[in-house]
Coordinates of C-alpha atoms in Angstrom, one line a residue:
M1 CA -36.4 -3.2 40.1
A2 CA -33.3 -4.2 37.9
V3 CA -30.5 -4.3 39.6
D4 CA -27.1 -3.4 37.7
V5 CA -25.4 -6.7 38.2
G6 CA -23.7 -8.9 35.2
L7 CA -24.2 -11.7 36.5
A8 CA -26.2 -14.4 34.0
H9 CA -28.0 -15.9 36.9
L10 CA -29.4 -13.1 38.8
D11 CA -30.6 -11.4 35.8
R12 CA -34.1 -11.1 36.8
P13 CA -36.0 -8.4 38.7
F14 CA -35.7 -7.9 42.6
D15 CA -37.9 -6.5 45.2
Y16 CA -37.0 -3.4 47.7
L17 CA -39.2 -1.8 49.8
V18 CA -39.6 1.7 49.7
P19 CA -38.8 4.4 52.9
A20 CA -41.5 7.1 53.4
E21 CA -39.1 9.8 52.7
L22 CA -38.7 8.5 49.3
A23 CA -42.3 7.6 48.5
D24 CA -42.3 10.6 46.3
T25 CA -39.2 10.6 44.4
A26 CA -38.5 6.6 44.0
V27 CA -40.9 6.9 40.9
P28 CA -40.9 3.7 38.0
G29 CA -38.1 4.2 35.8
C30 CA -35.7 6.5 37.9
R31 CA -32.0 5.8 39.0
V32 CA -31.3 4.5 42.5
R33 CA -28.7 2.9 44.8
V34 CA -29.8 -0.5 46.7
R35 CA -27.8 -2.8 49.0
F36 CA -26.7 -6.4 46.9
G37 CA -25.2 -8.9 48.2
G38 CA -23.4 -6.3 50.7
Q39 CA -22.3 -3.9 48.1
L40 CA -24.4 -0.9 47.1
A41 CA -25.2 -1.3 43.4
D42 CA -26.7 1.1 40.9
G43 CA -30.8 -0.1 39.6
F44 CA -34.1 1.2 38.0
V45 CA -37.2 1.0 39.2
L46 CA -39.4 -0.6 37.2
A47 CA -42.5 -0.6 39.3
R48 CA -44.4 0.3 42.0
V49 CA -46.4 -2.5 43.8
A50 CA -48.3 -2.8 47.2
D51 CA -47.2 -6.2 48.0
T52 CA -45.0 -9.0 46.7
D53 CA -44.4 -13.2 46.3
F54 CA -40.7 -13.0 48.3
T55 CA -41.0 -14.6 51.8
G56 CA -38.2 -13.3 52.5
R57 CA -37.1 -10.3 54.3
L58 CA -36.9 -7.8 52.0
G59 CA -34.4 -4.7 52.0
F60 CA -34.8 -1.2 51.6
L61 CA -34.1 1.4 48.8
E62 CA -30.9 3.5 49.8
R63 CA -31.6 6.5 47.9
V64 CA -32.7 8.2 45.0
V65 CA -29.9 9.0 42.7
S66 CA -32.1 11.0 40.4
A67 CA -36.1 11.5 40.3
V68 CA -36.3 11.8 36.3
P69 CA -37.5 9.1 35.0
V70 CA -35.0 8.3 32.4
L71 CA -36.2 4.4 31.9
A72 CA -39.6 4.1 29.8
P73 CA -41.6 1.3 29.9
E74 CA -41.5 0.6 26.1
V75 CA -37.7 0.8 26.5
V76 CA -37.7 -1.9 29.3
E77 CA -39.6 -4.2 27.5
L78 CA -37.7 -3.6 24.1
A79 CA -34.9 -4.3 26.6
R80 CA -36.0 -7.6 27.9
A81 CA -36.6 -8.6 24.4
V82 CA -33.0 -8.1 23.0
A83 CA -31.7 -10.2 26.3
D84 CA -33.5 -12.5 24.8
R85 CA -33.1 -13.1 21.1
Y86 CA -29.3 -12.5 21.6
G87 CA -29.1 -14.7 24.7
G88 CA -27.9 -11.7 27.1
T89 CA -28.8 -9.9 30.3
L90 CA -31.5 -7.3 30.9
A91 CA -28.6 -5.6 32.6
D92 CA -26.2 -5.6 29.7
V93 CA -29.0 -3.5 27.3
L94 CA -30.1 -1.4 29.8
R95 CA -26.2 -0.4 30.1
L96 CA -26.5 0.7 26.5
A97 CA -30.3 2.1 26.4
V98 CA -29.4 4.8 29.0
P99 CA -26.5 6.6 29.1
P100 CA -24.6 7.7 32.2
R101 CA -26.3 10.4 34.6
H102 CA -25.0 14.1 34.2
A103 CA -26.3 16.0 37.0
R104 CA -25.4 19.3 35.5
A105 CA -27.4 18.2 32.4
E106 CA -30.1 17.1 34.7
R107 CA -30.3 20.7 36.3
A108 CA -30.5 22.8 32.9
A109 CA -33.4 24.6 32.5
P110 CA -35.4 22.9 29.5
E111 CA -34.6 24.6 25.9
P112 CA -37.7 26.5 25.0
A113 CA -39.8 24.6 22.5
P114 CA -40.5 25.6 19.1
T115 CA -43.4 27.7 18.3
G116 CA -46.2 27.3 15.8
P117 CA -47.4 24.1 13.9
L118 CA -45.3 21.3 12.1
P119 CA -44.5 22.5 8.6
E120 CA -46.6 20.4 5.7
P121 CA -44.4 17.6 4.5
D122 CA -43.1 18.0 1.0
G123 CA -42.9 14.2 -0.8
A124 CA -41.6 15.7 -4.4
G125 CA -38.4 13.7 -3.8
W126 CA -40.5 10.4 -3.4
R127 CA -42.2 11.1 -6.5
G128 CA -39.7 9.2 -8.6
Y129 CA -40.6 5.9 -6.7
P130 CA -44.2 4.6 -7.8
A131 CA -45.1 3.3 -4.4
G132 CA -43.0 6.1 -2.2
P133 CA -46.0 8.9 -2.5
A134 CA -48.4 6.4 -1.3
F135 CA -45.9 5.3 1.5
L136 CA -45.6 8.9 2.9
R137 CA -49.5 9.2 2.9
A138 CA -50.1 6.2 4.8
L139 CA -47.4 7.6 7.6
A140 CA -49.2 11.4 7.5
D141 CA -52.1 9.2 8.3
G142 CA -51.1 7.2 11.4
R143 CA -50.9 4.0 9.6
A144 CA -47.4 1.9 9.9
P145 CA -46.4 0.8 6.3
R146 CA -43.3 -1.1 6.2
A147 CA -40.8 -0.8 3.6
V148 CA -37.0 -1.6 2.3
L149 CA -36.8 1.6 -0.3
T150 CA -33.9 0.9 -2.7
A151 CA -32.5 4.7 -3.5
L152 CA -31.5 5.8 -7.0
P153 CA -28.1 6.9 -7.5
G154 CA -28.0 10.8 -7.0
D155 CA -30.7 11.1 -4.9
D156 CA -30.2 12.0 -1.8
W157 CA -31.1 9.7 0.9
A158 CA -31.1 11.9 4.4
A159 CA -33.6 14.0 2.6
R160 CA -35.8 11.1 1.9
L161 CA -35.8 10.1 5.6
A162 CA -36.5 13.1 6.4
D163 CA -39.2 13.3 4.3
A164 CA -40.3 10.4 6.0
L165 CA -39.4 12.0 9.5
A166 CA -41.6 15.0 9.0
A167 CA -44.7 12.8 7.7
V168 CA -45.0 10.8 10.8
A169 CA -44.3 14.0 13.0
A170 CA -47.1 16.0 11.2
G171 CA -49.3 12.8 11.7
G172 CA -49.2 13.4 15.3
R173 CA -46.3 10.7 15.7
G174 CA -42.8 10.4 16.7
G175 CA -40.1 8.9 14.3
L176 CA -36.7 7.3 15.4
A177 CA -33.9 7.2 12.5
V178 CA -30.5 5.1 12.9
V179 CA -27.6 5.9 10.4
P180 CA -24.2 4.1 10.5
D181 CA -21.6 7.6 11.7
A182 CA -21.5 10.6 12.4
R183 CA -21.0 12.1 8.8
D184 CA -24.2 10.3 7.8
L185 CA -25.5 11.8 10.6
D186 CA -24.6 15.1 9.9
R187 CA -26.7 14.9 6.9
L188 CA -29.5 13.5 8.0
D189 CA -29.4 16.4 10.7
A190 CA -29.3 19.4 8.1
A191 CA -32.2 17.7 6.5
L192 CA -34.1 17.7 9.4
T193 CA -33.7 21.3 9.8
D194 CA -34.5 22.0 6.6
R195 CA -37.7 19.9 6.8
L196 CA -38.9 20.4 10.6
G197 CA -37.0 23.8 11.6
A198 CA -34.6 24.1 14.5
G199 CA -35.2 22.9 17.7
R200 CA -38.0 19.9 16.8
H201 CA -35.6 17.1 17.0
V202 CA -31.9 15.6 18.8
A203 CA -29.4 14.3 17.2
I204 CA -27.7 11.7 19.4
A205 CA -24.1 10.0 19.1
A206 CA -21.6 8.5 21.5
S207 CA -18.9 10.6 19.9
L208 CA -21.0 13.6 21.9
G209 CA -19.9 15.0 24.9
P210 CA -21.2 13.2 28.5
E211 CA -23.0 16.3 29.1
Q212 CA -24.4 17.2 25.5
R213 CA -25.8 13.2 25.1
Y214 CA -27.4 13.3 27.9
R215 CA -29.1 16.6 27.8
R216 CA -30.6 15.6 23.9
F217 CA -31.1 12.2 25.3
L218 CA -33.5 14.0 28.3
R219 CA -34.8 16.0 26.0
A220 CA -36.0 12.9 24.1
V221 CA -37.4 11.4 27.9
R222 CA -39.6 14.4 28.5
G223 CA -41.3 14.2 24.9
E224 CA -39.7 17.7 24.1
V225 CA -39.4 16.7 20.4
P226 CA -40.8 14.4 18.0
V227 CA -37.9 13.2 16.6
V228 CA -35.0 11.3 17.3
I229 CA -32.1 10.8 15.0
G230 CA -28.5 9.1 15.8
T231 CA -25.7 6.2 15.0
R232 CA -26.1 3.3 16.9
A233 CA -26.1 5.0 20.3
A234 CA -30.2 6.1 19.4
M235 CA -31.5 2.9 18.9
F236 CA -33.0 2.4 22.4
A237 CA -33.9 6.1 22.8
P238 CA -37.5 6.9 24.2
V239 CA -39.8 8.4 21.6
P240 CA -43.4 8.9 22.6
A241 CA -46.3 7.8 20.4
L242 CA -43.6 6.4 18.1
G243 CA -44.9 5.9 14.6
L244 CA -41.9 5.3 12.4
V245 CA -38.5 3.5 13.0
A246 CA -36.1 4.0 10.2
I247 CA -32.4 2.6 9.3
F248 CA -30.0 3.4 6.6
D249 CA -27.8 1.2 5.0
D250 CA -28.4 -1.7 7.4
G251 CA -25.5 -3.8 6.1
D252 CA -23.0 -1.3 7.5
D253 CA -21.2 -3.4 10.3
L254 CA -21.2 -0.2 12.2
H255 CA -24.6 -0.8 13.0
A256 CA -23.4 -3.7 15.3
D257 CA -22.5 -2.9 18.9
D258 CA -19.4 -4.6 20.2
H259 CA -20.4 -4.6 23.9
A260 CA -22.7 -7.6 25.2
P261 CA -24.9 -8.7 23.8
Y262 CA -24.0 -7.4 20.9
P263 CA -27.2 -6.6 19.6
H264 CA -27.5 -5.1 15.8
A265 CA -29.2 -1.6 15.5
R266 CA -31.4 -3.2 12.6
E267 CA -33.2 -5.9 14.6
V268 CA -33.5 -3.7 17.4
L269 CA -35.5 -1.4 15.6
L270 CA -37.4 -4.5 14.2
T271 CA -38.1 -5.5 16.9
R272 CA -39.5 -1.9 18.2
A273 CA -41.7 -1.6 15.1
Q274 CA -42.7 -4.7 15.9
Q275 CA -43.6 -4.2 19.7
T276 CA -45.3 -0.5 19.1
G277 CA -47.0 -1.0 15.7
A278 CA -45.1 1.6 14.3
A279 CA -43.7 2.1 10.5
A280 CA -40.2 0.4 9.8
L281 CA -38.2 1.6 6.8
L282 CA -34.9 0.3 5.6
A283 CA -33.8 2.9 3.1
G284 CA -30.1 2.3 1.3
Y285 CA -28.5 1.8 -2.3
A286 CA -27.7 -1.6 -2.0
R287 CA -30.1 -4.1 0.0
S288 CA -29.1 -6.7 2.4
A289 CA -30.0 -10.2 2.5
E290 CA -31.7 -9.4 5.6
A291 CA -33.6 -6.8 3.8
Q292 CA -34.1 -9.2 1.1
L293 CA -35.4 -11.6 4.1
L294 CA -37.8 -9.1 5.0
L295 CA -40.0 -8.6 1.8
A296 CA -39.4 -12.4 0.9
T297 CA -41.8 -13.2 3.9
G298 CA -44.0 -10.4 3.1
W299 CA -42.9 -8.2 6.3
A300 CA -42.1 -5.3 4.1
K301 CA -42.6 -4.4 0.4
P302 CA -40.3 -2.8 -2.1
I303 CA -39.8 0.9 -2.9
T304 CA -37.8 1.1 -5.9
A305 CA -37.7 3.4 -9.3
D306 CA -38.5 1.8 -12.3
R307 CA -36.1 1.2 -15.1
A308 CA -36.5 4.3 -17.3
A309 CA -35.8 6.4 -14.0
L310 CA -33.2 4.1 -13.1
R311 CA -31.6 4.6 -16.6
A312 CA -31.6 7.9 -16.6
A313 CA -30.2 8.4 -13.0
A314 CA -27.0 6.3 -13.0
P315 CA -23.7 6.8 -14.5
R316 CA -22.2 4.5 -17.5
V317 CA -20.2 1.4 -15.2
I318 CA -17.3 -0.6 -17.4
A319 CA -15.9 -3.1 -16.4
T320 CA -12.7 -4.2 -17.2
G321 CA -9.8 -6.8 -16.0
D322 CA -7.4 -5.9 -13.5
E323 CA -3.7 -6.6 -14.1
F324 CA -3.7 -8.3 -17.8
Q325 CA -5.4 -4.9 -19.0
L326 CA -2.9 -2.3 -17.1
S327 CA -2.3 1.0 -19.1
R328 CA 1.2 1.3 -21.4
D329 CA 1.6 3.8 -18.7
P330 CA 4.0 3.0 -16.8
S331 CA 2.5 5.6 -13.9
A332 CA -1.2 4.2 -14.7
A333 CA 0.3 1.0 -14.3
A334 CA 2.3 1.1 -11.2
A335 CA -1.2 2.9 -9.8
R336 CA -3.1 -0.4 -10.9
L337 CA -5.3 1.5 -13.3
P338 CA -6.0 -0.3 -16.8
G339 CA -6.4 1.7 -19.7
V340 CA -10.2 2.4 -19.9
A341 CA -9.9 3.7 -16.4
V342 CA -6.5 5.9 -17.6
R343 CA -9.2 7.9 -20.2
A344 CA -11.9 7.9 -17.9
A345 CA -10.5 9.7 -15.5
R346 CA -8.1 12.2 -17.5
E347 CA -11.3 13.2 -19.7
A348 CA -13.4 13.8 -16.1
L349 CA -10.2 16.0 -15.1
A350 CA -10.1 17.9 -18.5
A351 CA -14.0 18.7 -18.3
G352 CA -13.2 20.2 -15.0
A353 CA -14.8 17.4 -12.5
P354 CA -13.2 15.8 -9.8
V355 CA -12.2 11.8 -9.8
L356 CA -13.1 9.3 -7.0
V357 CA -10.9 6.4 -6.9
Q358 CA -11.9 3.9 -3.8
V359 CA -9.3 1.5 -2.8
P360 CA -10.1 -1.0 0.2
R361 CA -8.2 0.5 3.1
R362 CA -5.5 -1.7 5.2
G363 CA -6.7 -4.6 7.6
Y364 CA -8.6 -7.0 5.0
L365 CA -7.5 -10.5 6.1
P366 CA -5.7 -12.3 4.1
V367 CA -7.1 -15.2 2.2
V368 CA -6.2 -17.5 -0.6
V369 CA -8.5 -17.6 -4.0
C370 CA -7.4 -19.7 -7.1
Q371 CA -4.4 -19.0 -9.3
R372 CA -6.2 -19.3 -12.7
C373 CA -10.0 -17.9 -12.3
R374 CA -9.5 -16.1 -8.7
A375 CA -12.5 -18.0 -7.4
R376 CA -13.0 -18.1 -3.5
T377 CA -11.6 -20.8 -2.1
R378 CA -14.6 -23.0 -0.6
C379 CA -14.4 -25.7 2.4
P380 CA -15.7 -29.2 0.3
Q381 CA -17.1 -30.2 4.4
C382 CA -19.4 -26.6 5.1
A383 CA -18.4 -24.9 2.4
G384 CA -16.6 -22.0 4.5
P385 CA -13.7 -20.0 3.7
L386 CA -10.6 -21.2 3.1
A387 CA -7.0 -19.8 4.6
V388 CA -3.2 -21.1 4.5
P389 CA -1.9 -20.5 8.0
A390 CA 1.4 -20.8 7.2
A391 CA 4.0 -20.1 4.1
G392 CA 3.9 -23.6 2.4
G393 CA 1.1 -25.1 4.7
F394 CA -2.0 -26.6 3.6
P395 CA -5.5 -24.6 3.4
V396 CA -7.3 -25.0 6.6
C397 CA -11.2 -24.0 6.8
R398 CA -11.7 -21.0 9.3
W399 CA -15.0 -22.3 10.4
C400 CA -15.0 -25.9 10.7
G401 CA -11.1 -26.9 10.7
H402 CA -11.0 -29.2 8.2
T403 CA -7.6 -29.4 6.0
A404 CA -8.1 -29.1 2.5
G405 CA -5.3 -31.0 1.3
G406 CA -5.1 -31.7 -2.6
Y407 CA -7.8 -28.6 -3.3
R408 CA -9.3 -28.3 -6.4
C409 CA -10.9 -25.5 -7.8
P410 CA -14.8 -26.4 -8.5
E411 CA -14.7 -23.9 -11.3
C412 CA -12.0 -24.5 -13.3
G413 CA -10.3 -27.6 -11.7
G414 CA -6.9 -25.4 -10.9
R415 CA -4.6 -26.5 -8.0
E416 CA -2.2 -23.3 -7.2
L417 CA -3.7 -20.4 -5.0
R418 CA -2.8 -17.7 -4.9
A419 CA -3.3 -14.4 -2.0
A420 CA -5.4 -11.8 -2.4
V421 CA -3.2 -9.0 -1.6
I422 CA -3.6 -5.0 -1.9
G423 CA -1.3 -2.1 -1.5
A424 CA -3.6 0.8 -0.5
R425 CA -1.0 2.9 1.4
R426 CA 0.9 4.4 -1.8
T427 CA -2.4 4.8 -4.3
A428 CA -2.1 8.6 -3.7
E429 CA 1.3 8.6 -4.2
E430 CA 1.0 6.9 -7.6
L431 CA -1.6 8.6 -8.2
G432 CA 0.0 11.9 -8.3
R433 CA 2.8 10.6 -10.9
A434 CA 0.1 8.9 -13.2
F435 CA -1.4 12.4 -13.4
P436 CA 0.5 14.7 -12.9
G437 CA -0.6 18.3 -12.2
A438 CA -3.7 17.2 -10.9
V439 CA -4.3 18.1 -7.5
V440 CA -4.3 14.8 -5.1
R441 CA -6.5 14.5 -2.0
T442 CA -6.9 11.5 0.3
S443 CA -10.2 10.5 2.6
G444 CA -9.4 8.0 4.9
R445 CA -8.2 6.9 8.5
D446 CA -5.8 10.0 8.4
G447 CA -8.7 12.2 7.8
V448 CA -12.1 11.6 6.5
L449 CA -13.6 14.5 3.8
A450 CA -17.1 15.7 4.3
A451 CA -17.3 17.0 0.6
V452 CA -15.0 18.3 -2.2
D453 CA -16.0 21.2 -4.4
A454 CA -16.4 21.2 -7.9
E455 CA -13.0 21.3 -9.8
P456 CA -10.6 18.9 -11.2
A457 CA -9.2 16.9 -8.1
V458 CA -8.3 13.3 -7.7
V459 CA -10.2 11.7 -4.6
V460 CA -8.2 8.8 -3.0
S461 CA -10.4 7.2 -0.6
T462 CA -11.2 4.1 1.7
P463 CA -14.6 2.8 1.5
G464 CA -17.2 4.5 3.6
A465 CA -15.2 7.6 3.9
E466 CA -15.9 8.7 0.0
P467 CA -16.6 12.4 0.2
V468 CA -20.1 14.2 -1.8
A469 CA -18.6 16.2 -4.9
A470 CA -20.9 19.7 -5.5
D471 CA -21.8 18.4 -8.7
G472 CA -21.0 14.8 -9.2
Y473 CA -17.8 12.7 -10.1
G474 CA -16.8 13.2 -13.4
A475 CA -15.6 9.4 -12.9
V476 CA -15.6 7.0 -10.1
L477 CA -12.5 4.4 -10.2
L478 CA -13.2 1.2 -7.8
L479 CA -9.7 -0.3 -7.5
D480 CA -8.3 -3.9 -6.2
S481 CA -12.0 -5.2 -6.5
W482 CA -10.6 -8.8 -5.8
A483 CA -9.3 -7.2 -2.0
L484 CA -13.4 -6.9 -1.4
L485 CA -14.5 -10.0 -3.1
T486 CA -12.0 -12.3 -2.0
R487 CA -12.2 -11.6 2.2
A488 CA -12.9 -14.3 4.5
D489 CA -16.3 -13.7 5.0
L490 CA -19.8 -14.7 4.5
R491 CA -20.6 -11.3 3.4
A492 CA -17.8 -10.6 1.2
A493 CA -19.8 -10.2 -2.3
E494 CA -22.7 -8.5 -0.6
E495 CA -20.4 -6.0 0.7
T496 CA -18.8 -5.6 -2.3
L497 CA -22.1 -4.2 -3.8
R498 CA -22.8 -2.3 -1.2
R499 CA -19.2 -0.5 -1.2
W500 CA -19.0 0.0 -5.0
L501 CA -22.9 1.3 -4.6
A502 CA -22.0 4.1 -2.0
A503 CA -19.2 5.3 -4.7
A504 CA -21.0 4.9 -7.6
V505 CA -23.7 6.7 -6.7
L506 CA -21.8 9.9 -6.2
A507 CA -20.8 10.2 -10.4
R508 CA -23.1 11.9 -12.4
P509 CA -25.4 10.6 -14.6
A510 CA -24.4 9.0 -17.8
D511 CA -26.2 12.1 -19.8
A512 CA -24.0 14.3 -18.0
G513 CA -20.3 12.1 -19.0
G514 CA -20.7 10.7 -15.6
R515 CA -18.5 7.1 -15.8
V516 CA -17.5 4.1 -12.9
V517 CA -14.7 1.8 -13.9
V518 CA -14.5 -1.4 -11.8
V519 CA -11.4 -3.0 -12.4
A520 CA -12.8 -6.5 -12.3
D521 CA -14.2 -9.4 -14.4
A522 CA -17.6 -8.5 -16.0
S523 CA -19.3 -12.2 -15.7
V524 CA -18.7 -12.0 -11.9
P525 CA -22.3 -11.9 -10.5
V526 CA -21.8 -8.9 -8.1
V527 CA -20.0 -7.1 -10.6
Q528 CA -23.0 -7.5 -13.3
A529 CA -25.3 -6.4 -10.5
L530 CA -23.1 -3.3 -10.3
V531 CA -22.9 -2.7 -14.0
R532 CA -27.1 -2.6 -14.1
F533 CA -27.5 -1.3 -10.8
D534 CA -29.8 -4.1 -10.0
A535 CA -29.0 -4.1 -6.1
A536 CA -32.6 -5.9 -5.9
G537 CA -32.0 -9.1 -7.9
F538 CA -28.0 -8.9 -6.4
A539 CA -30.2 -9.5 -3.0
E540 CA -32.2 -12.5 -4.0
R541 CA -29.6 -14.3 -5.8
E542 CA -27.6 -13.9 -2.4
L543 CA -30.4 -14.9 -0.3
A544 CA -30.9 -18.0 -2.5
D545 CA -27.5 -18.7 -2.9
R546 CA -27.6 -18.9 1.6
R547 CA -31.0 -20.8 1.6
A548 CA -28.9 -23.1 -0.1
L549 CA -26.0 -23.3 1.4
G550 CA -27.5 -22.9 5.2
F551 CA -26.0 -19.9 5.8
P552 CA -27.5 -16.3 7.7
P553 CA -30.0 -14.8 7.9
A554 CA -31.8 -18.5 6.2
V555 CA -30.5 -20.0 9.1
R556 CA -29.4 -18.4 12.5
M557 CA -25.5 -18.8 14.3
A558 CA -24.0 -18.6 17.6
S559 CA -20.8 -18.0 18.3
L560 CA -19.0 -19.7 21.7
T561 CA -15.5 -18.4 22.0
G562 CA -13.5 -19.5 25.0
T563 CA -11.1 -22.1 25.8
A564 CA -12.0 -25.4 24.8
P565 CA -13.0 -27.1 28.2
A566 CA -14.9 -23.5 29.3
I567 CA -17.0 -24.3 25.7
A568 CA -17.3 -27.9 26.9
E569 CA -18.6 -26.9 30.5
L570 CA -21.3 -24.9 28.6
L571 CA -22.5 -27.1 25.9
A572 CA -22.9 -29.4 28.9
A573 CA -25.5 -27.2 30.6
A574 CA -27.0 -26.1 27.7
T575 CA -30.1 -28.3 26.3
L576 CA -29.6 -27.2 22.6
P577 CA -32.6 -27.8 20.5
D578 CA -33.1 -30.8 18.0
G579 CA -31.7 -30.2 14.7
T580 CA -28.5 -27.8 15.8
D581 CA -25.6 -28.1 13.9
E582 CA -22.0 -28.0 15.8
L583 CA -19.3 -26.2 13.6
G584 CA -15.6 -26.5 14.9
P585 CA -14.3 -25.9 17.1
V586 CA -11.4 -23.9 15.8
P587 CA -8.3 -22.3 17.1
V588 CA -8.7 -18.2 17.5
A589 CA -6.1 -16.1 18.3
T590 CA -5.8 -13.8 20.5
P591 CA -3.7 -10.6 20.2
R592 CA -1.5 -10.0 22.5
A593 CA -2.1 -12.6 24.7
A594 CA 0.1 -13.8 27.5
P595 CA 2.6 -16.5 26.3
D596 CA 1.1 -19.0 28.7
A597 CA -2.2 -17.8 27.9
P598 CA -4.6 -21.2 27.3
E599 CA -5.5 -21.2 23.7
R600 CA -9.0 -20.7 22.7
E601 CA -11.4 -21.7 20.1
R602 CA -14.6 -21.0 18.4
L603 CA -17.7 -23.0 18.0
L604 CA -20.4 -22.2 15.7
L605 CA -23.9 -23.5 16.4
R606 CA -26.6 -23.8 13.1
V607 CA -30.3 -23.6 13.7
P608 CA -33.3 -23.1 11.7
R609 CA -34.9 -19.8 12.1
P610 CA -38.0 -21.1 13.9
Q611 CA -35.4 -22.9 16.6
A612 CA -33.5 -19.7 16.8
P613 CA -35.3 -18.0 20.2
A614 CA -35.0 -22.1 21.7
L615 CA -31.0 -22.0 20.8
A616 CA -30.8 -18.3 22.7
L617 CA -32.6 -19.2 25.8
A618 CA -30.3 -22.6 26.1
L619 CA -27.5 -20.5 26.0
R620 CA -28.5 -17.9 28.4
A621 CA -29.6 -21.0 31.1
A622 CA -26.4 -22.4 29.8
T623 CA -24.3 -19.1 31.0
A624 CA -26.3 -18.5 34.0
V625 CA -25.1 -22.3 35.0
R626 CA -21.5 -21.7 34.4
S627 CA -22.3 -18.1 36.4
A628 CA -23.5 -19.4 39.4
R629 CA -20.7 -22.0 39.8
K630 CA -18.2 -19.4 39.1
G631 CA -16.9 -20.7 35.8
A632 CA -13.1 -20.1 36.0
D633 CA -12.9 -18.8 31.8
P634 CA -15.6 -16.8 30.3
V635 CA -17.6 -17.7 27.1
R636 CA -18.5 -15.0 24.7
V637 CA -21.7 -16.1 23.2
Q638 CA -22.8 -14.0 19.7
V639 CA -26.2 -14.4 18.4
D640 CA -25.8 -13.7 14.9
P641 CA -22.3 -12.5 14.8
L642 CA -21.5 -10.8 11.8
D643 CA -18.1 -11.8 11.5
L644 CA -18.4 -15.8 11.8
L645 CA -14.3 -16.2 11.0

């Protein structure tokens, strides 16, 4: 029995007796209620056995909430592995894996299953990739290839994932695909309906209402559909005879769950592939360092197009300096547009094509960069990012807390620092003045556009909210690049290229007049990668740099956040593996904290990758000790957090 108790020292199965009247309904995987610690608690039946090694007095099940077996054995095994990897508890993972019960959805009659054979998969879209057709054949033949797909500019990523899912379904197995957000899910849903027909897959997302989400979950549990797709809410979805797990844009931070134990959809799916022997596909226009590590270790193989196909599909990319080369037009200068960007936009509008302008959204952490060369400031002790906590203060490392007084830029020797500022709020208004008479539309926090027509208009979008143009954009302008490049984030360069490529691939090919103008120095490596559309080469360099500096994913890190006494108590109870590096602690700001609230700190622990299981086990054991002792102040434990600041 898995009892829903969130205490780390009680993270284990418990034995209960099954009353005779519940013998037929208390099946493995069903929901039950049990008496635990004098109170009723929810739980799942993991297995029915004839005897027990418990020597005390066993209690009885109180009742069976539902006889529907919603927790499959494969999901139990997966949840246990995820809990172990992230130093969490099985109960926490099961809350993410199984949605809340909805009685009306259980009572509803099953939807009629589509009749007739599955359509034959059409792999025409994969012929642009030399290894693509072989990958699809392997899926259809029941094999388990593992691949990282770097999609061509202008290629429909949703159609490629739908092809792969259709191929594995045609081979008699199930498929599971996870995408970052609801807009991506709608695209994949439409592509799958086109490939498989209606009723052969379900789309699961946390944004669905409770009844609709549970109804679709039950269709997957009952094996009524061969394919399940969704946002990260679907990463634990049960899929009978799982043959393929796929994820699109695995570098998107939306794939990381913000509930304990904070699992990442990519790692959950890779664990499923490892446990079940299923195929795996990581697809995207960019490539994360984690995906590159899979290729470097030989766990997966690359699927890329040759350079000739890339040149034919890609738009022309122009890199230009920022405020030093602003247009002489005062209105364009106010919109932070260089002259070349103004010309590209006006020519596209005159040709009847829309123009996309990507501007970083508000909310990026202000950091400091070199005043002379704009290089990111790094701590001389641990290479972490520097920030100035107060006006006139010295730069302080956001990782180890070292004060870098007398900082000198290692690139140019400059001593003066500046803030990387942005001004996204008024961009649409400024562009309206720069292009009088043009329709200006926005896509972002106040409303996301899914698509725009093929007519002249200026579309201002925040990263991740770029609408698709019917025939592609005539010009794509990437503004305020330094606001992305100088973020206080380990993944700043990788994230910048990912966001730039997401916008650049929406432009028309170069031979159709498509141009991308990035307002940044062409000598910056990430800008060079964009100019060449070289996501693979940039990922190789990024992984090599992180290996040299000792950053993830070349190493594994854990973050401990809490009060200083609580962290010290947890460390005292933990037997950390040999070679564990401690970075920090540093103070952590607590929004809306009470004036008398104790100050919180964060400590980073770094270990080589082979030591990662030992680190997670040690932290889980120490958390259990504090839980048994009823430690007053909690400590948040995150293994491989995306945010290391």
